[in-house]
XYZ file of C-alpha atoms in Angstrom:
122
model
C -3.022 0.165 18.017
C 0.395 0.365 16.107
C 0.316 1.937 12.425
C 2.203 -0.164 9.791
C 5.153 2.638 8.518
C 7.757 2.178 5.694
C 10.223 4.986 6.645
C 12.815 6.208 4.567
C 16.358 6.789 5.354
C 19.423 8.879 3.939
C 22.340 6.081 4.837
C 25.074 9.079 4.589
C 23.797 11.817 6.847
C 21.520 8.460 9.170
C 18.793 10.984 9.105
C 15.052 9.561 9.292
C 13.438 11.240 6.167
C 10.319 10.574 6.406
C 7.381 7.902 7.762
C 4.576 6.607 4.984
C 1.308 5.778 7.399
C -1.323 3.239 6.213
C -4.165 4.296 8.150
C -6.913 1.696 8.940
C -8.946 0.861 6.027
C -12.691 2.142 5.926
C -15.121 -0.234 4.132
C -16.776 0.836 1.389
C -20.568 0.232 1.327
C -21.028 -0.852 -2.111
C -19.122 -4.093 -0.534
C -21.254 -4.145 2.785
C -24.063 -3.903 0.797
C -23.873 -6.974 -1.981
C -21.086 -9.223 0.910
C -17.721 -9.957 1.060
C -16.171 -12.881 1.341
C -16.878 -13.926 4.789
C -20.085 -11.847 5.376
C -22.607 -12.304 4.283
C -25.745 -9.840 2.400
C -26.076 -6.484 3.832
C -23.840 -7.685 6.559
C -21.777 -4.672 8.041
C -18.450 -5.218 7.091
C -15.619 -4.372 10.219
C -13.022 -1.484 10.080
C -9.826 -3.530 8.066
C -6.845 -2.532 10.820
C -3.207 -2.445 8.800
C -1.025 -5.752 10.526
C 2.322 -4.893 8.757
C 3.782 -3.972 5.047
C 5.145 -6.832 3.391
C 7.119 -5.375 0.544
C 8.756 -1.886 -0.486
C 9.789 -0.945 -3.590
C 11.422 2.478 -5.554
C 11.153 3.221 -9.165
C 13.860 3.826 -10.567
C 14.249 6.997 -10.180
C 13.988 6.956 -7.153
C 10.413 9.547 -7.255
C 8.286 7.354 -5.913
C 7.575 4.205 -3.174
C 5.513 1.434 -3.691
C 3.981 -0.630 -0.401
C 2.449 -3.478 0.264
C 0.477 -4.160 3.021
C -1.970 -7.006 4.614
C -5.158 -5.514 7.129
C -7.166 -7.495 8.837
C -10.739 -7.297 9.870
C -11.692 -10.499 12.439
C -12.330 -12.244 9.879
C -11.136 -11.373 6.125
C -7.482 -10.756 6.051
C -6.777 -8.852 2.613
C -4.218 -7.363 1.186
C -3.398 -3.731 -0.199
C -1.017 -2.192 -2.261
C 0.010 1.968 -1.293
C 2.119 4.295 -3.724
C 3.703 7.355 -2.249
C 5.588 10.781 -3.178
C 7.349 9.456 -0.798
C 9.528 13.063 -0.304
C 6.283 14.635 -0.149
C 4.447 12.248 2.045
C 1.834 11.756 0.024
C -0.072 8.864 -0.931
C -1.299 8.772 -4.369
C -3.226 5.483 -4.421
C -4.016 2.844 -2.824
C -5.537 -0.754 -4.148
C -7.194 -3.698 -2.105
C -5.289 -6.867 -3.821
C -6.365 -9.925 -3.121
C -8.296 -12.197 -0.193
C -6.185 -14.506 1.670
C -3.825 -16.823 4.382
C -1.341 -16.611 3.840
C -0.037 -12.687 2.380
C -0.824 -13.067 -1.279
C 2.188 -10.433 -2.616
C 5.895 -11.667 -1.127
C 7.869 -9.152 -2.887
C 7.303 -6.215 -5.651
C 8.893 -4.441 -8.428
C 8.723 -1.679 -10.847
C 8.294 -2.283 -14.235
C 7.457 0.292 -16.294
C 5.268 0.440 -18.886
C 5.777 2.267 -21.999
C 2.561 4.679 -23.050
C 2.329 5.584 -26.929
C 2.229 9.346 -27.987
C 4.246 9.777 -23.657
C 7.201 11.432 -23.552
C 8.432 9.484 -20.009
C 7.498 5.259 -19.297
C 4.385 5.443 -17.171
């Protein structure tokens, strides 16, 4: 199986800097126990396979990257958001979004939020 990957390249040297692989998602026990859309209550959910990267965006300072992927398990399509410290190749957050067909996300953009008491936007 092919793993969807985001490759970051240096445009001056034409060298690939990093590959960010989107690993298959493992169903959470609580989802299988309670049942999700497309499953009957208590039915074990098949593992999701990432099927493609939908969108990517860098933070304003270029330190982090956001990617959005679709995943499919034979019954359900879901969209997942990934936040990366791309220079380290480290995924720092992964969040399931909406279920549905067609894909629920077609583009992403960072929106800095200023939190009172913080030195810089997050």
